[in-house]
PDB file of C-alpha atoms in Angstrom:
ATOM      1  CA  MET C   8      36.199  58.318 -74.435  1.00 95.00           C
ATOM      2  CA  GLU C   9      32.337  58.165 -75.281  1.00 96.00           C
ATOM      3  CA  THR C  10      29.763  60.874 -75.145  1.00 97.00           C
ATOM      4  CA  LYS C  11      25.929  60.626 -75.212  1.00 97.00           C
ATOM      5  CA  VAL C  12      23.807  63.925 -76.163  1.00 97.00           C
ATOM      6  CA  ILE C  13      20.557  63.610 -74.040  1.00 97.00           C
ATOM      7  CA  GLU C  14      18.045  66.282 -75.261  1.00 96.00           C
ATOM      8  CA  ASN C  15      15.953  68.452 -72.700  1.00 92.00           C
ATOM      9  CA  GLY C  16      13.818  70.897 -73.573  1.00 85.00           C
ATOM     10  CA  ASP C  17      15.550  73.796 -75.420  1.00 82.00           C
ATOM     11  CA  GLY C  18      18.806  72.143 -74.260  1.00 96.00           C
ATOM     12  CA  ALA C  19      20.986  69.343 -74.065  1.00 97.00           C
ATOM     13  CA  GLU C  20      23.181  67.308 -71.471  1.00 97.00           C
ATOM     14  CA  ILE C  21      26.246  65.816 -72.834  1.00 98.00           C
ATOM     15  CA  VAL C  22      27.133  63.055 -70.694  1.00 98.00           C
ATOM     16  CA  ILE C  23      30.891  62.277 -71.144  1.00 98.00           C
ATOM     17  CA  ASN C  24      32.627  58.909 -70.149  1.00 97.00           C
ATOM     18  CA  GLY C  25      36.342  58.032 -69.935  1.00 97.00           C
ATOM     19  CA  ARG C  26      39.171  60.910 -70.724  1.00 96.00           C
ATOM     20  CA  LEU C  27      39.437  64.348 -72.107  1.00 97.00           C
ATOM     21  CA  ASP C  28      43.031  64.162 -73.338  1.00 96.00           C
ATOM     22  CA  THR C  29      45.018  65.152 -76.488  1.00 94.00           C
ATOM     23  CA  LYS C  30      44.118  61.820 -78.031  1.00 93.00           C
ATOM     24  CA  THR C  31      40.008  62.166 -77.213  1.00 96.00           C
ATOM     25  CA  SER C  32      39.554  65.874 -77.086  1.00 95.00           C
ATOM     26  CA  LYS C  33      39.168  65.987 -81.241  1.00 94.00           C
ATOM     27  CA  GLU C  34      36.226  63.728 -81.038  1.00 96.00           C
ATOM     28  CA  ALA C  35      34.663  65.490 -77.905  1.00 97.00           C
ATOM     29  CA  GLU C  36      35.095  68.901 -79.919  1.00 96.00           C
ATOM     30  CA  ALA C  37      33.240  67.611 -82.482  1.00 97.00           C
ATOM     31  CA  VAL C  38      30.165  66.424 -80.704  1.00 98.00           C
ATOM     32  CA  PHE C  39      30.445  69.833 -78.370  1.00 98.00           C
ATOM     33  CA  SER C  40      30.518  72.118 -81.571  1.00 97.00           C
ATOM     34  CA  GLU C  41      27.507  70.371 -83.012  1.00 97.00           C
ATOM     35  CA  ALA C  42      25.805  70.453 -79.516  1.00 97.00           C
ATOM     36  CA  GLY C  43      26.800  74.006 -78.955  1.00 97.00           C
ATOM     37  CA  ASN C  44      25.295  75.109 -82.433  1.00 96.00           C
ATOM     38  CA  LYS C  45      22.074  73.170 -82.166  1.00 96.00           C
ATOM     39  CA  TYR C  46      21.167  74.068 -78.449  1.00 97.00           C
ATOM     40  CA  ASP C  47      21.139  77.466 -76.493  1.00 96.00           C
ATOM     41  CA  SER C  48      21.634  75.693 -73.080  1.00 96.00           C
ATOM     42  CA  VAL C  49      24.283  72.654 -72.673  1.00 97.00           C
ATOM     43  CA  SER C  50      25.054  70.795 -69.560  1.00 97.00           C
ATOM     44  CA  LEU C  51      28.173  68.679 -69.332  1.00 97.00           C
ATOM     45  CA  ASN C  52      27.982  65.846 -66.923  1.00 97.00           C
ATOM     46  CA  MET C  53      31.362  64.824 -65.872  1.00 97.00           C
ATOM     47  CA  ALA C  54      30.686  62.321 -63.265  1.00 97.00           C
ATOM     48  CA  ASP C  55      32.535  59.847 -65.281  1.00 97.00           C
ATOM     49  CA  VAL C  56      35.635  62.072 -66.255  1.00 97.00           C
ATOM     50  CA  SER C  57      38.548  61.233 -64.523  1.00 94.00           C
ATOM     51  CA  TYR C  58      41.070  63.006 -66.586  1.00 96.00           C
ATOM     52  CA  VAL C  59      41.294  66.423 -68.501  1.00 96.00           C
ATOM     53  CA  SER C  60      44.400  67.899 -69.802  1.00 95.00           C
ATOM     54  CA  SER C  61      44.904  71.096 -71.516  1.00 92.00           C
ATOM     55  CA  ALA C  62      43.367  69.648 -74.788  1.00 93.00           C
ATOM     56  CA  GLY C  63      40.070  68.879 -73.028  1.00 95.00           C
ATOM     57  CA  ILE C  64      39.969  72.604 -71.593  1.00 92.00           C
ATOM     58  CA  ARG C  65      40.766  73.832 -75.161  1.00 90.00           C
ATOM     59  CA  ALA C  66      37.344  71.614 -76.284  1.00 94.00           C
ATOM     60  CA  ILE C  67      35.302  73.100 -73.437  1.00 94.00           C
ATOM     61  CA  ARG C  68      36.323  76.416 -74.074  1.00 90.00           C
ATOM     62  CA  ASN C  69      35.398  76.507 -77.669  1.00 92.00           C
ATOM     63  CA  LEU C  70      31.953  75.181 -76.486  1.00 95.00           C
ATOM     64  CA  TYR C  71      31.943  77.889 -73.901  1.00 93.00           C
ATOM     65  CA  MET C  72      32.742  80.458 -76.701  1.00 92.00           C
ATOM     66  CA  ILE C  73      29.881  79.237 -79.142  1.00 95.00           C
ATOM     67  CA  LEU C  74      27.228  79.542 -76.388  1.00 96.00           C
ATOM     68  CA  TYR C  75      28.799  82.999 -75.122  1.00 93.00           C
ATOM     69  CA  ARG C  76      28.469  84.651 -78.457  1.00 94.00           C
ATOM     70  CA  LYS C  77      24.688  83.699 -78.781  1.00 94.00           C
ATOM     71  CA  SER C  78      24.237  84.501 -75.072  1.00 95.00           C
ATOM     72  CA  GLY C  79      23.456  80.681 -74.394  1.00 95.00           C
ATOM     73  CA  LYS C  80      24.369  78.916 -71.363  1.00 94.00           C
ATOM     74  CA  LEU C  81      26.819  76.290 -70.379  1.00 95.00           C
ATOM     75  CA  SER C  82      26.828  74.518 -67.125  1.00 95.00           C
ATOM     76  CA  VAL C  83      28.966  71.772 -65.919  1.00 96.00           C
ATOM     77  CA  LYS C  84      28.146  69.132 -63.235  1.00 95.00           C
ATOM     78  CA  ASN C  85      29.427  66.290 -61.065  1.00 96.00           C
ATOM     79  CA  VAL C  86      32.988  67.272 -61.710  1.00 96.00           C
ATOM     80  CA  GLY C  87      35.516  64.996 -59.584  1.00 94.00           C
ATOM     81  CA  GLU C  88      38.492  66.339 -57.543  1.00 93.00           C
ATOM     82  CA  ASN C  89      41.251  65.730 -59.891  1.00 93.00           C
ATOM     83  CA  VAL C  90      39.275  67.607 -62.828  1.00 95.00           C
ATOM     84  CA  MET C  91      38.007  70.543 -60.755  1.00 95.00           C
ATOM     85  CA  GLU C  92      41.802  71.214 -59.633  1.00 94.00           C
ATOM     86  CA  VAL C  93      42.518  71.544 -63.481  1.00 94.00           C
ATOM     87  CA  PHE C  94      39.448  73.953 -63.882  1.00 93.00           C
ATOM     88  CA  GLU C  95      40.918  75.976 -61.283  1.00 91.00           C
ATOM     89  CA  MET C  96      44.468  76.360 -62.145  1.00 89.00           C
ATOM     90  CA  THR C  97      43.201  77.496 -65.886  1.00 86.00           C
ATOM     91  CA  GLY C  98      40.406  79.899 -64.635  1.00 83.00           C
ATOM     92  CA  LEU C  99      37.781  77.635 -65.965  1.00 84.00           C
ATOM     93  CA  SER C 100      36.296  77.540 -62.918  1.00 85.00           C
ATOM     94  CA  GLY C 101      35.366  81.051 -62.482  1.00 82.00           C
ATOM     95  CA  LEU C 102      33.572  81.143 -65.863  1.00 80.00           C
ATOM     96  CA  LEU C 103      31.334  77.789 -65.824  1.00 81.00           C
ATOM     97  CA  ASN C 104      28.261  77.312 -63.959  1.00 81.00           C
ATOM     98  CA  ILE C 105      29.496  74.567 -61.873  1.00 82.00           C
ATOM     99  CA  GLU C 106      26.777  72.439 -60.496  1.00 79.00           C
TER     100      GLU C 106
ATOM    101  CA  MET L   1      68.013  55.271 -58.489  1.00 92.00           C
ATOM    102  CA  THR L   2      68.085  56.930 -61.944  1.00 96.00           C
ATOM    103  CA  ASP L   3      66.955  55.558 -65.309  1.00 98.00           C
ATOM    104  CA  GLU L   4      66.969  56.807 -68.745  1.00 98.00           C
ATOM    105  CA  LEU L   5      64.363  56.061 -71.687  1.00 98.00           C
ATOM    106  CA  ILE L   6      64.784  57.289 -75.490  1.00 98.00           C
ATOM    107  CA  VAL L   7      61.778  57.419 -77.818  1.00 97.00           C
ATOM    108  CA  VAL L   8      61.043  58.703 -80.956  1.00 96.00           C
ATOM    109  CA  ALA L   9      58.975  61.635 -80.600  1.00 95.00           C
ATOM    110  CA  ASP L  10      56.117  60.622 -82.657  1.00 94.00           C
ATOM    111  CA  ASP L  11      52.457  59.640 -81.650  1.00 93.00           C
ATOM    112  CA  ASP L  12      53.143  56.636 -79.226  1.00 95.00           C
ATOM    113  CA  ALA L  13      55.781  58.524 -77.089  1.00 97.00           C
ATOM    114  CA  LEU L  14      53.182  59.760 -74.692  1.00 97.00           C
ATOM    115  CA  ASP L  15      52.116  56.014 -73.825  1.00 97.00           C
ATOM    116  CA  GLU L  16      55.693  54.827 -73.683  1.00 98.00           C
ATOM    117  CA  ILE L  17      56.911  57.504 -71.342  1.00 98.00           C
ATOM    118  CA  ASN L  18      53.857  56.970 -68.860  1.00 97.00           C
ATOM    119  CA  ASP L  19      54.530  52.940 -69.139  1.00 97.00           C
ATOM    120  CA  PHE L  20      58.005  54.036 -68.352  1.00 98.00           C
ATOM    121  CA  ILE L  21      57.156  56.401 -65.537  1.00 97.00           C
ATOM    122  CA  SER L  22      54.375  54.118 -64.056  1.00 95.00           C
ATOM    123  CA  GLU L  23      56.722  51.203 -63.387  1.00 95.00           C
ATOM    124  CA  HIS L  24      59.584  53.281 -61.429  1.00 95.00           C
ATOM    125  CA  LEU L  25      56.482  54.896 -59.334  1.00 93.00           C
ATOM    126  CA  GLU L  26      55.398  51.271 -58.438  1.00 90.00           C
ATOM    127  CA  GLU L  27      58.709  50.803 -56.085  1.00 85.00           C
ATOM    128  CA  VAL L  28      57.218  53.737 -54.114  1.00 89.00           C
ATOM    129  CA  GLU L  29      54.554  55.323 -52.210  1.00 86.00           C
ATOM    130  CA  CYS L  30      52.740  57.518 -54.527  1.00 89.00           C
ATOM    131  CA  ASP L  31      48.948  58.708 -53.915  1.00 92.00           C
ATOM    132  CA  ALA L  32      46.307  58.963 -56.709  1.00 91.00           C
ATOM    133  CA  LYS L  33      46.238  62.738 -56.838  1.00 94.00           C
ATOM    134  CA  LYS L  34      49.974  62.795 -57.072  1.00 96.00           C
ATOM    135  CA  ARG L  35      49.882  60.402 -60.118  1.00 95.00           C
ATOM    136  CA  PHE L  36      47.229  62.229 -61.815  1.00 96.00           C
ATOM    137  CA  GLN L  37      49.044  65.529 -61.097  1.00 97.00           C
ATOM    138  CA  LEU L  38      52.434  63.744 -62.828  1.00 97.00           C
ATOM    139  CA  GLU L  39      50.239  62.345 -65.588  1.00 96.00           C
ATOM    140  CA  LEU L  40      49.167  65.757 -66.325  1.00 96.00           C
ATOM    141  CA  ALA L  41      52.224  67.418 -66.404  1.00 97.00           C
ATOM    142  CA  VAL L  42      53.839  64.756 -68.538  1.00 98.00           C
ATOM    143  CA  GLU L  43      51.326  64.811 -71.338  1.00 96.00           C
ATOM    144  CA  GLU L  44      51.617  68.559 -71.297  1.00 95.00           C
ATOM    145  CA  ILE L  45      55.212  68.301 -71.831  1.00 96.00           C
ATOM    146  CA  VAL L  46      55.581  65.521 -74.187  1.00 96.00           C
ATOM    147  CA  VAL L  47      52.637  66.615 -76.153  1.00 94.00           C
ATOM    148  CA  ASN L  48      54.562  70.122 -76.646  1.00 92.00           C
ATOM    149  CA  ILE L  49      57.872  68.302 -77.764  1.00 94.00           C
ATOM    150  CA  VAL L  50      56.027  65.924 -80.360  1.00 93.00           C
ATOM    151  CA  SER L  51      54.211  68.705 -81.837  1.00 89.00           C
ATOM    152  CA  TYR L  52      56.689  71.411 -82.229  1.00 88.00           C
ATOM    153  CA  ALA L  53      60.288  70.389 -81.196  1.00 90.00           C
ATOM    154  CA  TYR L  54      61.349  68.833 -84.774  1.00 89.00           C
ATOM    155  CA  GLU L  55      58.691  70.771 -86.730  1.00 82.00           C
ATOM    156  CA  GLY L  56      59.979  71.046 -90.160  1.00 67.00           C
ATOM    157  CA  GLY L  57      61.229  67.263 -90.225  1.00 62.00           C
ATOM    158  CA  GLU L  58      64.535  67.488 -91.560  1.00 65.00           C
ATOM    159  CA  ALA L  59      67.654  67.383 -89.288  1.00 67.00           C
ATOM    160  CA  PRO L  60      69.873  70.344 -90.036  1.00 63.00           C
ATOM    161  CA  GLU L  61      72.846  69.490 -91.737  1.00 65.00           C
ATOM    162  CA  ASP L  62      75.205  69.932 -88.538  1.00 63.00           C
ATOM    163  CA  SER L  63      72.926  67.365 -86.619  1.00 58.00           C
ATOM    164  CA  GLY L  64      73.707  64.544 -89.379  1.00 61.00           C
ATOM    165  CA  GLU L  65      75.773  62.746 -86.611  1.00 70.00           C
ATOM    166  CA  ASP L  66      73.452  63.312 -83.802  1.00 80.00           C
ATOM    167  CA  PRO L  67      71.891  60.028 -82.537  1.00 86.00           C
ATOM    168  CA  PHE L  68      69.113  61.785 -80.809  1.00 90.00           C
ATOM    169  CA  TRP L  69      67.665  63.872 -83.366  1.00 90.00           C
ATOM    170  CA  GLY L  70      63.829  63.309 -83.678  1.00 92.00           C
ATOM    171  CA  LYS L  71      63.819  61.600 -80.309  1.00 95.00           C
ATOM    172  CA  ILE L  72      62.984  62.129 -76.847  1.00 97.00           C
ATOM    173  CA  ARG L  73      65.170  61.512 -73.888  1.00 98.00           C
ATOM    174  CA  VAL L  74      63.765  60.994 -70.446  1.00 98.00           C
ATOM    175  CA  ALA L  75      66.061  60.899 -67.450  1.00 98.00           C
ATOM    176  CA  LEU L  76      64.178  59.461 -64.253  1.00 98.00           C
ATOM    177  CA  GLU L  77      65.724  59.896 -60.874  1.00 97.00           C
ATOM    178  CA  LEU L  78      63.714  58.867 -57.730  1.00 96.00           C
ATOM    179  CA  THR L  79      65.043  59.762 -54.212  1.00 94.00           C
ATOM    180  CA  GLU L  80      63.704  57.953 -51.122  1.00 88.00           C
ATOM    181  CA  ASP L  81      64.695  60.215 -48.404  1.00 88.00           C
ATOM    182  CA  PRO L  82      63.092  62.363 -49.122  1.00 91.00           C
ATOM    183  CA  ALA L  83      60.844  60.740 -51.603  1.00 93.00           C
ATOM    184  CA  VAL L  84      61.132  62.931 -54.484  1.00 96.00           C
ATOM    185  CA  LEU L  85      60.658  62.309 -58.730  1.00 97.00           C
ATOM    186  CA  THR L  86      62.873  64.013 -60.943  1.00 98.00           C
ATOM    187  CA  LEU L  87      62.152  64.068 -64.549  1.00 98.00           C
ATOM    188  CA  SER L  88      64.125  65.764 -67.295  1.00 98.00           C
ATOM    189  CA  PHE L  89      62.971  66.056 -70.842  1.00 98.00           C
ATOM    190  CA  MET L  90      65.541  66.278 -73.452  1.00 98.00           C
ATOM    191  CA  ASP L  91      65.072  67.125 -77.195  1.00 96.00           C
ATOM    192  CA  GLN L  92      67.407  68.408 -80.090  1.00 94.00           C
ATOM    193  CA  GLY L  93      64.888  70.832 -81.817  1.00 91.00           C
ATOM    194  CA  SER L  94      65.346  74.156 -82.044  1.00 87.00           C
ATOM    195  CA  PHE L  95      65.878  76.254 -78.764  1.00 89.00           C
ATOM    196  CA  PHE L  96      62.524  77.223 -76.849  1.00 88.00           C
ATOM    197  CA  ASP L  97      62.146  77.978 -73.388  1.00 89.00           C
ATOM    198  CA  PRO L  98      58.662  77.147 -72.303  1.00 88.00           C
ATOM    199  CA  LEU L  99      59.084  78.839 -68.941  1.00 88.00           C
ATOM    200  CA  ALA L 100      59.973  82.293 -70.783  1.00 83.00           C
ATOM    201  CA  ALA L 101      56.221  82.546 -72.131  1.00 70.00           C
ATOM    202  CA  GLU L 102      53.935  84.795 -71.191  1.00 64.00           C
ATOM    203  CA  GLU L 103      52.415  84.326 -67.727  1.00 64.00           C
ATOM    204  CA  ALA L 104      49.118  82.646 -67.667  1.00 60.00           C
ATOM    205  CA  ASP L 105      46.609  83.987 -65.500  1.00 62.00           C
ATOM    206  CA  THR L 106      43.650  81.968 -63.813  1.00 61.00           C
ATOM    207  CA  SER L 107      41.017  85.114 -63.466  1.00 63.00           C
ATOM    208  CA  GLY L 108      38.929  83.709 -66.514  1.00 64.00           C
ATOM    209  CA  LYS L 109      40.718  86.396 -68.736  1.00 63.00           C
ATOM    210  CA  MET L 110      43.133  84.186 -70.256  1.00 59.00           C
ATOM    211  CA  PHE L 111      40.276  81.444 -70.731  1.00 61.00           C
ATOM    212  CA  MET L 112      38.273  83.853 -72.942  1.00 63.00           C
ATOM    213  CA  GLU L 113      40.975  85.455 -74.927  1.00 60.00           C
ATOM    214  CA  ARG L 114      43.662  82.794 -75.623  1.00 55.00           C
ATOM    215  CA  VAL L 115      43.560  79.834 -77.045  1.00 52.00           C
ATOM    216  CA  GLY L 116      46.393  77.839 -75.597  1.00 58.00           C
ATOM    217  CA  GLY L 117      49.009  78.618 -72.934  1.00 71.00           C
ATOM    218  CA  PHE L 118      47.139  76.322 -70.493  1.00 82.00           C
ATOM    219  CA  GLY L 119      49.602  73.380 -70.767  1.00 87.00           C
ATOM    220  CA  ILE L 120      52.743  74.800 -69.183  1.00 88.00           C
ATOM    221  CA  LEU L 121      50.568  76.416 -66.530  1.00 88.00           C
ATOM    222  CA  MET L 122      49.460  73.176 -65.616  1.00 92.00           C
ATOM    223  CA  VAL L 123      53.017  72.154 -65.280  1.00 95.00           C
ATOM    224  CA  LYS L 124      53.954  75.167 -62.972  1.00 93.00           C
ATOM    225  CA  GLU L 125      50.881  74.196 -60.869  1.00 93.00           C
ATOM    226  CA  THR L 126      51.211  70.925 -60.085  1.00 96.00           C
ATOM    227  CA  MET L 127      54.988  70.115 -59.922  1.00 97.00           C
ATOM    228  CA  ASP L 128      57.010  71.507 -56.822  1.00 98.00           C
ATOM    229  CA  ASP L 129      59.715  72.728 -59.019  1.00 97.00           C
ATOM    230  CA  VAL L 130      60.206  73.512 -62.904  1.00 97.00           C
ATOM    231  CA  SER L 131      63.310  74.372 -64.800  1.00 97.00           C
ATOM    232  CA  TYR L 132      64.858  74.838 -68.096  1.00 96.00           C
ATOM    233  CA  VAL L 133      68.274  75.286 -69.735  1.00 97.00           C
ATOM    234  CA  TYR L 134      69.715  74.772 -73.200  1.00 96.00           C
ATOM    235  CA  ARG L 135      72.740  72.957 -73.350  1.00 95.00           C
ATOM    236  CA  ASP L 136      74.801  71.671 -76.248  1.00 91.00           C
ATOM    237  CA  GLY L 137      71.951  72.024 -78.501  1.00 90.00           C
ATOM    238  CA  THR L 138      69.700  70.047 -76.055  1.00 95.00           C
ATOM    239  CA  ASN L 139      66.409  71.762 -74.593  1.00 96.00           C
ATOM    240  CA  ILE L 140      66.585  70.255 -71.182  1.00 98.00           C
ATOM    241  CA  LEU L 141      63.098  70.601 -69.140  1.00 97.00           C
ATOM    242  CA  THR L 142      63.312  69.272 -65.639  1.00 98.00           C
ATOM    243  CA  ILE L 143      60.455  68.887 -63.353  1.00 98.00           C
ATOM    244  CA  LYS L 144      60.673  67.440 -59.520  1.00 98.00           C
ATOM    245  CA  LYS L 145      57.478  66.068 -57.709  1.00 97.00           C
ATOM    246  CA  ASN L 146      57.413  65.334 -53.556  1.00 96.00           C
ATOM    247  CA  LEU L 147      56.127  62.335 -53.332  1.00 94.00           C
TER     248      LEU L 147
END
């Protein structure tokens, strides 16, 4: 799993490449927290994410909560079919701005 | 067709179990979506056992002779007509019924208020049947997937 943070105005896009699973989610969580604390608007580009387990969901949840507490905004884009299924079954899809 | 795998419940267990299941899935037709769902359910179950089943580390005195202490046993059954994969995950850890846990809801409320609870929900959502039994000191969680 690799991440790239691209600044855009007062926000940032995090491009994720790979899997968000038990092994990789700690690393993702560190990147998400840093971006969540630094920017008010964060977009996750998930075009190259083929797999998200509950550990990945927790990492996204933590980012969502950081932004929610400061009235920031989290959006998610380019979500593939399998990952969308995981978002739907955990209730995540109802809260996120999915583009 | 049946097979069994016994692995130590450590950080390598998930990869070993995934390889074992993948090898058997090559014998049948299983589309990418179902493979994804199986991988997801297996990760949630195995990570749970590795993280919690043998918490505390030391085997109780009465389990001294138990060759499966500290391990995960996976019993696999693959039928052809109808095509069904059945996997039983067994551990000798303390009694834990994951299905007795509070029902998760998908309204977004759970996502806001709770840190965990997603794992077993994903297992229930992606598998065609999930059952749990505690027998002879063994936790047995069985999942079925119609292929």
